[in-house]
mmCIF file of C-alpha atoms and ligand atoms in Angstrom:
data_model
loop_
_atom_site.group_PDB
_atom_site.id
_atom_site.type_symbol
_atom_site.label_atom_id
_atom_site.label_comp_id
_atom_site.label_asym_id
_atom_site.label_seq_id
_atom_site.Cartn_x
_atom_site.Cartn_y
_atom_site.Cartn_z
ATOM 1 C CA MET A 1 -36.404 -73.372 28.898
ATOM 2 C CA THR A 2 -39.785 -75.112 27.000
ATOM 3 C CA LYS A 3 -39.371 -75.710 23.802
ATOM 4 C CA LYS A 4 -41.495 -73.675 21.625
ATOM 5 C CA LYS A 5 -44.444 -76.458 19.676
ATOM 6 C CA LYS A 6 -43.759 -76.372 16.353
ATOM 7 C CA MET A 7 -47.468 -75.212 15.017
ATOM 8 C CA LYS A 8 -49.306 -77.841 13.354
ATOM 9 C CA PRO A 9 -52.388 -78.690 10.382
ATOM 10 C CA ASN A 10 -55.721 -78.695 12.219
ATOM 11 C CA ILE A 11 -58.221 -79.638 9.759
ATOM 12 C CA LYS A 12 -61.676 -79.126 9.972
ATOM 13 C CA ARG A 13 -63.440 -81.584 8.567
ATOM 14 C CA GLU A 14 -66.725 -79.849 8.546
ATOM 15 C CA TRP A 15 -65.328 -77.295 6.024
ATOM 16 C CA CYS A 16 -62.871 -79.473 3.645
ATOM 17 C CA LYS A 17 -64.370 -80.746 0.487
ATOM 18 C CA GLY A 18 -61.754 -83.179 -0.258
ATOM 19 C CA CYS A 19 -60.020 -81.524 -3.508
ATOM 20 C CA GLY A 20 -56.593 -83.161 -2.398
ATOM 21 C CA ILE A 21 -54.395 -80.107 -2.936
ATOM 22 C CA CYS A 22 -53.029 -79.933 0.463
ATOM 23 C CA VAL A 23 -52.037 -83.629 -0.226
ATOM 24 C CA GLU A 24 -50.854 -83.170 -2.665
ATOM 25 C CA PHE A 25 -48.549 -80.259 -2.041
ATOM 26 C CA CYS A 26 -47.578 -81.557 0.917
ATOM 27 C CA PRO A 27 -43.652 -80.807 0.742
ATOM 28 C CA GLU A 28 -43.452 -83.851 3.705
ATOM 29 C CA ASP A 29 -46.241 -85.817 2.707
ATOM 30 C CA ALA A 30 -47.529 -85.807 5.807
ATOM 31 C CA LEU A 31 -50.581 -85.362 4.917
ATOM 32 C CA ILE A 32 -52.980 -88.117 3.268
ATOM 33 C CA MET A 33 -57.160 -88.864 2.013
ATOM 34 C CA ASP A 34 -59.167 -90.798 4.382
ATOM 35 C CA GLU A 35 -61.450 -93.095 3.413
ATOM 36 C CA MET A 36 -64.382 -90.241 3.609
ATOM 37 C CA GLU A 37 -62.450 -87.997 1.206
ATOM 38 C CA LYS A 38 -61.061 -85.784 3.835
ATOM 39 C CA ALA A 39 -57.942 -84.544 3.911
ATOM 40 C CA VAL A 40 -55.891 -85.857 7.492
ATOM 41 C CA LEU A 41 -52.441 -85.287 9.012
ATOM 42 C CA ALA A 42 -51.604 -88.748 9.404
ATOM 43 C CA TYR A 43 -47.341 -88.774 9.663
ATOM 44 C CA PRO A 44 -47.427 -85.551 12.399
ATOM 45 C CA ASP A 45 -43.884 -86.055 12.848
ATOM 46 C CA LYS A 46 -43.426 -85.327 8.898
ATOM 47 C CA CYS A 47 -44.672 -82.147 9.127
ATOM 48 C CA THR A 48 -42.459 -78.814 9.167
ATOM 49 C CA GLY A 49 -44.875 -76.713 9.847
ATOM 50 C CA CYS A 50 -44.079 -74.466 6.259
ATOM 51 C CA MET A 51 -48.199 -73.128 6.277
ATOM 52 C CA LEU A 52 -48.109 -74.312 2.635
ATOM 53 C CA CYS A 53 -51.416 -76.719 3.082
ATOM 54 C CA GLU A 54 -52.763 -73.699 5.155
ATOM 55 C CA LEU A 55 -52.677 -70.973 2.519
ATOM 56 C CA ARG A 56 -53.252 -73.366 -0.450
ATOM 57 C CA CYS A 57 -56.849 -75.044 0.862
ATOM 58 C CA PRO A 58 -59.574 -73.106 -0.954
ATOM 59 C CA ASP A 59 -61.563 -73.993 1.857
ATOM 60 C CA LEU A 60 -59.834 -72.272 4.523
ATOM 61 C CA ALA A 61 -60.715 -75.622 6.267
ATOM 62 C CA ILE A 62 -56.737 -75.761 7.728
ATOM 63 C CA GLU A 63 -55.084 -73.861 11.223
ATOM 64 C CA LEU A 64 -51.732 -74.084 11.710
ATOM 65 C CA VAL A 65 -52.090 -73.979 15.681
ATOM 66 C CA MET B 1 -55.648 -61.996 13.934
ATOM 67 C CA ALA B 2 -56.793 -64.999 12.462
ATOM 68 C CA VAL B 3 -58.026 -66.224 9.193
ATOM 69 C CA LYS B 4 -61.248 -66.539 11.035
ATOM 70 C CA ASP B 5 -61.582 -63.138 11.921
ATOM 71 C CA TYR B 6 -61.621 -62.188 8.510
ATOM 72 C CA ILE B 7 -64.633 -63.854 7.254
ATOM 73 C CA ARG B 8 -68.445 -64.232 8.208
ATOM 74 C CA GLU B 9 -68.216 -68.003 9.501
ATOM 75 C CA LYS B 10 -71.717 -68.877 9.486
ATOM 76 C CA PHE B 11 -71.628 -68.520 5.472
ATOM 77 C CA PHE B 12 -69.061 -71.605 5.582
ATOM 78 C CA PRO B 13 -68.129 -73.897 4.138
ATOM 79 C CA HIS B 14 -68.770 -71.538 1.186
ATOM 80 C CA ILE B 15 -70.347 -72.227 -2.626
ATOM 81 C CA TRP B 16 -67.825 -72.660 -4.245
ATOM 82 C CA CYS B 17 -66.885 -76.222 -6.167
ATOM 83 C CA PRO B 18 -64.178 -78.807 -4.491
ATOM 84 C CA GLY B 19 -60.607 -76.955 -5.378
ATOM 85 C CA CYS B 20 -61.799 -73.609 -6.855
ATOM 86 C CA GLY B 21 -58.883 -71.193 -7.425
ATOM 87 C CA HIS B 22 -61.152 -68.476 -5.705
ATOM 88 C CA GLY B 23 -61.224 -70.280 -2.201
ATOM 89 C CA ILE B 24 -57.571 -69.659 -2.215
ATOM 90 C CA ILE B 25 -56.798 -65.935 -3.773
ATOM 91 C CA MET B 26 -59.695 -65.034 -0.812
ATOM 92 C CA GLY B 27 -57.312 -66.946 1.398
ATOM 93 C CA GLY B 28 -54.235 -65.012 0.345
ATOM 94 C CA LEU B 29 -56.203 -61.885 0.233
ATOM 95 C CA ILE B 30 -57.188 -61.901 4.017
ATOM 96 C CA ARG B 31 -53.312 -62.854 4.486
ATOM 97 C CA ALA B 32 -52.458 -59.857 3.271
ATOM 98 C CA ILE B 33 -54.636 -57.855 4.558
ATOM 99 C CA GLU B 34 -53.516 -59.224 7.993
ATOM 100 C CA THR B 35 -49.639 -58.925 6.857
ATOM 101 C CA LEU B 36 -49.942 -55.150 6.870
ATOM 102 C CA GLN B 37 -52.317 -54.848 9.938
ATOM 103 C CA LYS B 38 -55.109 -52.924 8.127
ATOM 104 C CA GLU B 39 -57.948 -52.182 10.134
ATOM 105 C CA LYS B 40 -61.208 -53.848 9.304
ATOM 106 C CA ASN B 41 -63.645 -50.854 8.892
ATOM 107 C CA ASP B 42 -61.252 -49.399 6.227
ATOM 108 C CA ILE B 43 -61.564 -51.481 3.960
ATOM 109 C CA VAL B 44 -64.019 -51.941 1.157
ATOM 110 C CA ILE B 45 -64.227 -55.267 -1.279
ATOM 111 C CA VAL B 46 -66.468 -54.095 -4.113
ATOM 112 C CA SER B 47 -67.060 -57.062 -6.633
ATOM 113 C CA GLY B 48 -69.435 -57.279 -9.304
ATOM 114 C CA ILE B 49 -71.088 -60.293 -10.605
ATOM 115 C CA GLY B 50 -69.370 -64.368 -11.565
ATOM 116 C CA CYS B 51 -68.380 -66.718 -8.856
ATOM 117 C CA SER B 52 -65.503 -64.684 -8.136
ATOM 118 C CA SER B 53 -67.494 -62.095 -7.131
ATOM 119 C CA ARG B 54 -69.353 -64.385 -4.359
ATOM 120 C CA ILE B 55 -65.869 -63.279 -2.271
ATOM 121 C CA CYS B 56 -67.594 -60.157 -1.477
ATOM 122 C CA GLY B 57 -70.350 -62.310 1.150
ATOM 123 C CA TYR B 58 -67.436 -64.155 3.005
ATOM 124 C CA LEU B 59 -65.610 -61.443 3.402
ATOM 125 C CA ASP B 60 -66.140 -59.196 7.145
ATOM 126 C CA PHE B 61 -65.566 -56.110 5.567
ATOM 127 C CA HIS B 62 -67.211 -52.940 3.989
ATOM 128 C CA THR B 63 -68.986 -55.259 1.503
ATOM 129 C CA LEU B 64 -70.387 -54.090 -2.472
ATOM 130 C CA HIS B 65 -71.807 -56.893 -3.901
ATOM 131 C CA THR B 66 -72.828 -55.130 -7.254
ATOM 132 C CA ILE B 67 -73.750 -55.616 -11.005
ATOM 133 C CA HIS B 68 -71.662 -57.453 -13.513
ATOM 134 C CA GLY B 69 -69.053 -55.608 -14.771
ATOM 135 C CA ARG B 70 -69.466 -52.186 -12.829
ATOM 136 C CA ALA B 71 -67.378 -53.248 -9.572
ATOM 137 C CA LEU B 72 -65.040 -50.237 -10.756
ATOM 138 C CA ALA B 73 -67.631 -47.726 -11.608
ATOM 139 C CA PHE B 74 -68.872 -48.310 -8.108
ATOM 140 C CA ALA B 75 -65.536 -48.714 -6.036
ATOM 141 C CA THR B 76 -64.402 -45.705 -8.112
ATOM 142 C CA GLY B 77 -67.527 -43.821 -6.885
ATOM 143 C CA VAL B 78 -66.495 -45.069 -2.864
ATOM 144 C CA LYS B 79 -62.767 -43.998 -3.254
ATOM 145 C CA LEU B 80 -63.452 -40.714 -4.777
ATOM 146 C CA SER B 81 -66.337 -39.694 -1.513
ATOM 147 C CA ARG B 82 -63.665 -41.345 1.407
ATOM 148 C CA PRO B 83 -60.464 -41.425 -0.058
ATOM 149 C CA GLU B 84 -59.380 -42.591 2.765
ATOM 150 C CA LEU B 85 -60.302 -45.886 2.685
ATOM 151 C CA THR B 86 -58.673 -48.852 1.512
ATOM 152 C CA VAL B 87 -60.739 -49.988 -1.964
ATOM 153 C CA ILE B 88 -59.792 -53.424 -3.249
ATOM 154 C CA ALA B 89 -62.306 -54.953 -6.563
ATOM 155 C CA PRO B 90 -61.829 -58.430 -6.898
ATOM 156 C CA MET B 91 -63.396 -59.564 -10.775
ATOM 157 C CA GLY B 92 -63.651 -62.517 -12.754
ATOM 158 C CA ASP B 93 -61.804 -62.672 -15.969
ATOM 159 C CA GLY B 94 -64.902 -61.758 -18.302
ATOM 160 C CA ASP B 95 -66.799 -59.504 -15.245
ATOM 161 C CA ALA B 96 -62.805 -57.554 -15.881
ATOM 162 C CA PHE B 97 -61.942 -57.500 -19.214
ATOM 163 C CA ALA B 98 -65.144 -58.076 -20.971
ATOM 164 C CA ILE B 99 -68.639 -56.712 -19.632
ATOM 165 C CA GLY B 100 -66.210 -54.426 -17.603
ATOM 166 C CA GLY B 101 -63.018 -53.797 -20.201
ATOM 167 C CA ASN B 102 -64.472 -49.995 -20.909
ATOM 168 C CA HIS B 103 -64.465 -48.996 -16.890
ATOM 169 C CA LEU B 104 -60.742 -51.488 -16.174
ATOM 170 C CA ILE B 105 -58.828 -49.050 -18.946
ATOM 171 C CA HIS B 106 -60.227 -45.909 -17.693
ATOM 172 C CA ALA B 107 -59.836 -46.465 -13.775
ATOM 173 C CA ALA B 108 -56.389 -47.512 -14.916
ATOM 174 C CA ARG B 109 -55.678 -44.339 -17.107
ATOM 175 C CA ARG B 110 -57.109 -42.117 -14.362
ATOM 176 C CA ASN B 111 -54.441 -43.529 -11.618
ATOM 177 C CA ILE B 112 -57.478 -43.782 -8.809
ATOM 178 C CA ASP B 113 -56.127 -45.832 -6.352
ATOM 179 C CA ILE B 114 -57.999 -48.958 -6.606
ATOM 180 C CA THR B 115 -56.481 -52.651 -6.031
ATOM 181 C CA ALA B 116 -57.846 -54.412 -8.951
ATOM 182 C CA ILE B 117 -57.639 -58.453 -8.167
ATOM 183 C CA ILE B 118 -58.485 -60.145 -11.803
ATOM 184 C CA MET B 119 -59.708 -63.746 -10.514
ATOM 185 C CA ASN B 120 -59.086 -65.299 -13.837
ATOM 186 C CA ASN B 121 -59.897 -68.383 -14.594
ATOM 187 C CA ASN B 122 -60.360 -68.228 -18.514
ATOM 188 C CA ILE B 123 -63.552 -69.011 -18.310
ATOM 189 C CA TYR B 124 -67.984 -68.193 -16.702
ATOM 190 C CA GLY B 125 -68.246 -70.204 -14.001
ATOM 191 C CA MET B 126 -71.391 -68.894 -12.444
ATOM 192 C CA THR B 127 -73.523 -69.248 -15.947
ATOM 193 C CA GLY B 128 -72.090 -72.746 -17.330
ATOM 194 C CA GLY B 129 -68.910 -72.588 -19.474
ATOM 195 C CA GLN B 130 -68.737 -69.966 -21.996
ATOM 196 C CA TYR B 131 -65.988 -68.704 -23.566
ATOM 197 C CA SER B 132 -63.866 -65.625 -21.688
ATOM 198 C CA PRO B 133 -62.079 -62.587 -23.369
ATOM 199 C CA SER B 134 -59.289 -64.895 -21.665
ATOM 200 C CA THR B 135 -59.873 -68.064 -22.729
ATOM 201 C CA GLY B 136 -57.756 -69.387 -25.210
ATOM 202 C CA TYR B 137 -57.287 -69.568 -29.006
ATOM 203 C CA GLY B 138 -57.678 -73.699 -29.628
ATOM 204 C CA GLU B 139 -58.997 -74.224 -25.529
ATOM 205 C CA PHE B 140 -63.113 -75.801 -25.191
ATOM 206 C CA ALA B 141 -66.194 -74.387 -23.644
ATOM 207 C CA THR B 142 -69.658 -75.523 -23.245
ATOM 208 C CA THR B 143 -69.996 -72.634 -25.938
ATOM 209 C CA ALA B 144 -66.691 -73.069 -28.230
ATOM 210 C CA PRO B 145 -67.360 -76.644 -28.409
ATOM 211 C CA TYR B 146 -65.547 -77.503 -31.501
ATOM 212 C CA SER B 147 -62.617 -75.151 -30.378
ATOM 213 C CA ASN B 148 -62.554 -71.577 -29.519
ATOM 214 C CA ILE B 149 -61.511 -69.123 -32.715
ATOM 215 C CA ASP B 150 -60.975 -65.908 -30.550
ATOM 216 C CA HIS B 151 -57.805 -64.628 -29.304
ATOM 217 C CA PRO B 152 -56.997 -64.479 -25.703
ATOM 218 C CA PHE B 153 -56.470 -60.559 -24.369
ATOM 219 C CA ASP B 154 -52.931 -60.693 -22.375
ATOM 220 C CA PHE B 155 -54.514 -58.799 -19.175
ATOM 221 C CA VAL B 156 -50.373 -57.592 -18.144
ATOM 222 C CA ASN B 157 -50.299 -55.762 -20.878
ATOM 223 C CA LEU B 158 -53.720 -54.677 -21.646
ATOM 224 C CA ALA B 159 -53.659 -53.081 -17.719
ATOM 225 C CA ILE B 160 -49.924 -52.113 -18.464
ATOM 226 C CA GLY B 161 -51.369 -50.257 -21.805
ATOM 227 C CA ALA B 162 -54.352 -48.799 -20.777
ATOM 228 C CA GLY B 163 -51.981 -47.005 -17.865
ATOM 229 C CA ALA B 164 -52.348 -48.972 -14.730
ATOM 230 C CA SER B 165 -48.560 -47.949 -12.680
ATOM 231 C CA PHE B 166 -49.187 -51.108 -10.829
ATOM 232 C CA VAL B 167 -49.113 -54.268 -13.013
ATOM 233 C CA ALA B 168 -48.080 -58.218 -11.481
ATOM 234 C CA ARG B 169 -49.559 -61.372 -12.402
ATOM 235 C CA THR B 170 -49.674 -64.520 -10.236
ATOM 236 C CA THR B 171 -51.750 -68.036 -9.609
ATOM 237 C CA THR B 172 -53.100 -69.916 -6.665
ATOM 238 C CA TYR B 173 -50.109 -72.614 -6.963
ATOM 239 C CA HIS B 174 -47.662 -69.279 -5.814
ATOM 240 C CA VAL B 175 -49.498 -68.160 -2.832
ATOM 241 C CA THR B 176 -46.319 -67.168 -1.161
ATOM 242 C CA SER B 177 -45.083 -64.832 -4.036
ATOM 243 C CA MET B 178 -49.271 -63.628 -4.489
ATOM 244 C CA ILE B 179 -49.965 -62.502 -0.719
ATOM 245 C CA LYS B 180 -46.661 -60.425 -0.735
ATOM 246 C CA ILE B 181 -48.060 -59.334 -4.581
ATOM 247 C CA ILE B 182 -51.298 -58.596 -2.948
ATOM 248 C CA GLU B 183 -49.877 -56.470 -0.139
ATOM 249 C CA LYS B 184 -47.454 -54.654 -2.401
ATOM 250 C CA ALA B 185 -50.542 -54.265 -4.642
ATOM 251 C CA ILE B 186 -53.080 -52.599 -1.459
ATOM 252 C CA MET B 187 -50.106 -50.157 -0.835
ATOM 253 C CA HIS B 188 -49.060 -48.987 -3.895
ATOM 254 C CA HIS B 189 -50.708 -45.200 -4.311
ATOM 255 C CA GLY B 190 -52.445 -45.431 -7.689
ATOM 256 C CA PHE B 191 -54.386 -47.967 -9.563
ATOM 257 C CA SER B 192 -52.922 -51.966 -9.418
ATOM 258 C CA VAL B 193 -53.897 -54.738 -11.333
ATOM 259 C CA VAL B 194 -52.877 -58.548 -10.279
ATOM 260 C CA GLU B 195 -53.801 -61.250 -11.917
ATOM 261 C CA ILE B 196 -53.937 -64.327 -10.554
ATOM 262 C CA MET B 197 -54.512 -67.197 -12.119
ATOM 263 C CA SER B 198 -57.033 -69.179 -10.826
ATOM 264 C CA GLN B 199 -58.281 -72.855 -11.841
ATOM 265 C CA CYS B 200 -61.893 -73.854 -12.555
ATOM 266 C CA PRO B 201 -61.709 -77.414 -12.165
ATOM 267 C CA THR B 202 -65.545 -77.772 -12.606
ATOM 268 C CA TYR B 203 -65.746 -75.833 -16.160
ATOM 269 C CA PHE B 204 -62.598 -75.180 -17.229
ATOM 270 C CA GLY B 205 -60.939 -78.069 -16.472
ATOM 271 C CA ARG B 206 -63.310 -80.679 -17.321
ATOM 272 C CA LYS B 207 -63.791 -79.098 -20.988
ATOM 273 C CA ASN B 208 -60.070 -78.299 -21.479
ATOM 274 C CA LYS B 209 -59.275 -82.085 -20.419
ATOM 275 C CA PHE B 210 -57.781 -81.460 -16.961
ATOM 276 C CA ALA B 211 -58.354 -84.172 -14.799
ATOM 277 C CA SER B 212 -58.596 -82.225 -11.350
ATOM 278 C CA ALA B 213 -57.597 -79.264 -9.276
ATOM 279 C CA VAL B 214 -54.149 -80.623 -8.618
ATOM 280 C CA GLU B 215 -53.431 -81.065 -12.227
ATOM 281 C CA MET B 216 -54.613 -77.475 -13.147
ATOM 282 C CA LEU B 217 -52.045 -76.406 -9.973
ATOM 283 C CA LYS B 218 -49.834 -78.307 -11.631
ATOM 284 C CA TYR B 219 -50.098 -76.487 -14.769
ATOM 285 C CA TYR B 220 -49.371 -72.962 -13.017
ATOM 286 C CA ARG B 221 -46.712 -74.396 -11.282
ATOM 287 C CA ASP B 222 -45.019 -75.915 -15.099
ATOM 288 C CA HIS B 223 -45.678 -73.119 -17.348
ATOM 289 C CA THR B 224 -45.321 -70.361 -15.358
ATOM 290 C CA THR B 225 -41.960 -68.573 -15.081
ATOM 291 C CA PRO B 226 -40.354 -65.733 -13.048
ATOM 292 C CA ILE B 227 -40.168 -62.340 -15.162
ATOM 293 C CA GLY B 228 -37.260 -62.459 -17.082
ATOM 294 C CA SER B 229 -36.107 -65.843 -16.196
ATOM 295 C CA LYS B 230 -33.267 -68.082 -17.614
ATOM 296 C CA ASP B 231 -36.385 -70.392 -18.580
ATOM 297 C CA LYS B 232 -38.239 -68.290 -20.642
ATOM 298 C CA LYS B 233 -35.131 -67.277 -23.037
ATOM 299 C CA ASN B 234 -34.964 -71.381 -23.768
ATOM 300 C CA ASN B 235 -38.749 -71.386 -23.692
ATOM 301 C CA PRO B 236 -40.889 -68.749 -25.001
ATOM 302 C CA ASP B 237 -44.284 -70.078 -23.965
ATOM 303 C CA LEU B 238 -43.904 -69.834 -20.106
ATOM 304 C CA ILE B 239 -46.193 -67.469 -18.752
ATOM 305 C CA GLU B 240 -44.605 -64.703 -16.946
ATOM 306 C CA ARG B 241 -45.326 -64.000 -13.217
ATOM 307 C CA GLY B 242 -44.353 -61.253 -11.101
ATOM 308 C CA ILE B 243 -44.175 -57.391 -10.949
ATOM 309 C CA PHE B 244 -44.050 -56.349 -14.207
ATOM 310 C CA ILE B 245 -44.739 -51.882 -13.706
ATOM 311 C CA GLU B 246 -45.033 -49.866 -10.446
ATOM 312 C CA LYS B 247 -44.181 -47.189 -10.694
ATOM 313 C CA GLU B 248 -45.220 -43.358 -8.907
ATOM 314 C CA MET B 249 -47.619 -41.160 -11.132
ATOM 315 C CA PRO B 250 -50.226 -38.588 -10.169
ATOM 316 C CA GLU B 251 -53.202 -40.386 -8.055
ATOM 317 C CA TYR B 252 -57.050 -39.725 -8.948
ATOM 318 C CA CYS B 253 -58.373 -38.614 -5.757
ATOM 319 C CA ASP B 254 -55.060 -36.237 -5.215
ATOM 320 C CA GLU B 255 -55.213 -34.594 -8.196
ATOM 321 C CA TYR B 256 -59.132 -33.968 -7.946
ATOM 322 C CA ASP B 257 -59.222 -32.319 -4.549
ATOM 323 C CA LYS B 258 -56.016 -29.467 -5.460
ATOM 324 C CA ILE B 259 -58.848 -29.261 -8.310
ATOM 325 C CA ILE B 260 -61.310 -28.023 -5.482
ATOM 326 C CA LYS B 261 -58.932 -26.507 -3.547
ATOM 327 C CA MET B 262 -57.812 -24.346 -6.919
ATOM 328 C CA ALA B 263 -61.928 -23.971 -7.558
ATOM 329 C CA SER B 264 -62.767 -22.949 -4.066
ATOM 330 C CA LYS B 265 -59.522 -20.112 -4.130
ATOM 331 C CA GLY B 266 -60.822 -18.790 -6.670
ATOM 332 C CA GLU B 267 -64.780 -17.831 -6.293
HETATM 333 S S1 LIG C 301 -57.392 -78.455 0.414
HETATM 334 FE FE1 LIG C 301 -58.250 -77.888 2.038
HETATM 335 S S2 LIG C 301 -60.434 -78.897 0.515
HETATM 336 FE FE2 LIG C 301 -58.388 -79.167 -0.003
HETATM 337 S S3 LIG C 301 -58.311 -81.524 0.909
HETATM 338 FE FE3 LIG C 301 -56.945 -80.093 2.410
HETATM 339 S S4 LIG C 301 -58.366 -79.431 3.232
HETATM 340 FE FE4 LIG C 301 -58.932 -80.466 1.911
HETATM 341 S S1 LIG C 302 -47.281 -77.389 7.304
HETATM 342 FE FE1 LIG C 302 -46.523 -77.549 5.472
HETATM 343 S S2 LIG C 302 -45.444 -79.925 5.950
HETATM 344 FE FE2 LIG C 302 -47.032 -79.522 7.249
HETATM 345 S S3 LIG C 302 -48.707 -81.079 6.408
HETATM 346 FE FE3 LIG C 302 -48.907 -78.857 5.689
HETATM 347 S S4 LIG C 302 -47.936 -78.796 3.995
HETATM 348 FE FE4 LIG C 302 -46.929 -80.081 5.270
HETATM 349 S S1 LIG C 303 -67.678 -73.135 -12.123
HETATM 350 FE FE1 LIG C 303 -65.941 -73.048 -11.441
HETATM 351 S S2 LIG C 303 -65.287 -70.625 -11.055
HETATM 352 FE FE2 LIG C 303 -67.235 -71.281 -10.039
HETATM 353 S S3 LIG C 303 -67.166 -72.040 -7.936
HETATM 354 FE FE3 LIG C 303 -67.020 -73.845 -9.394
HETATM 355 S S4 LIG C 303 -65.144 -74.343 -9.380
HETATM 356 FE FE4 LIG C 303 -65.265 -72.053 -9.061
#
């Protein structure tokens, strides 16, 4: 039996406007802003796949895959 | 289906400013429709004018981007001629309650099966930050540089007073409950008003000393509370969120249909 892979955010950089909402409200502090002011999943191991970043992104730039 | 199946991707990234709440509402609306498994072809989105109303351009349903304040007039026409369609009218606060205020109260009174989503950012964003009917007393706008002396409407009470059969309030911070509320509002057979408190960091935020969209979301988190909570008793200034009214009432298109039948028999 294969363990079901947890979904993780995939961030579309061209759509991210760097508002910082996903980073600020990620319950696990898994996301950071990079030097280009784009959100990145810096700590994938911390991510629980809660979806909150995807749901709160005003630019529909995040999709859990 | 995925979110991308409900949008017109060629228009993305969208025009809204970084952190604008309207994008969160659009995402919420898409997810509610996705959960309800509605056919794209059975959905009509009708908007008026304003930053909020741009939503029509991005959503891949039948969409009508109409004139300022008149979204509900067009929506009423669509619904009366094709009652089987799901009609949703996303509107800004000024669009819905100033320019379109009369359309709104009468649509509520008739109880026509339309879902009105009020994207309330307390300001006119598109035209440069003028105060709207929901800008608070003492708040600032480009047209109220010394502070606003008008008192704001309470949209929830106004909608209830006008007779809407479903009335709710939520915020862009509370996304998961926002999605559930939109689902219920769409399923409700009658006129639904959902006020969603939405941040305009560019105008309302800057004028009212919110450093960022993040700060505005924190404000929604810290200054709202579920209806009837203990916190509300201790701190009456908290804004309540949740479903205030959900009641069964004769729906306008059904009633109109009955009249047609009665009149045809009478020949
Ligand atoms: S919420 Fe969206 S737009 Fe804002 S920083 Fe995160 S990915 Fe970028
Ligand atoms: S899915 Fe949840 S835990 Fe994972 S990055 Fe997004 S907000 Fe953080
Ligand atoms: S002006 Fe305000 S409401 Fe309009 S897009 Fe910018 S942040 Fe959003």
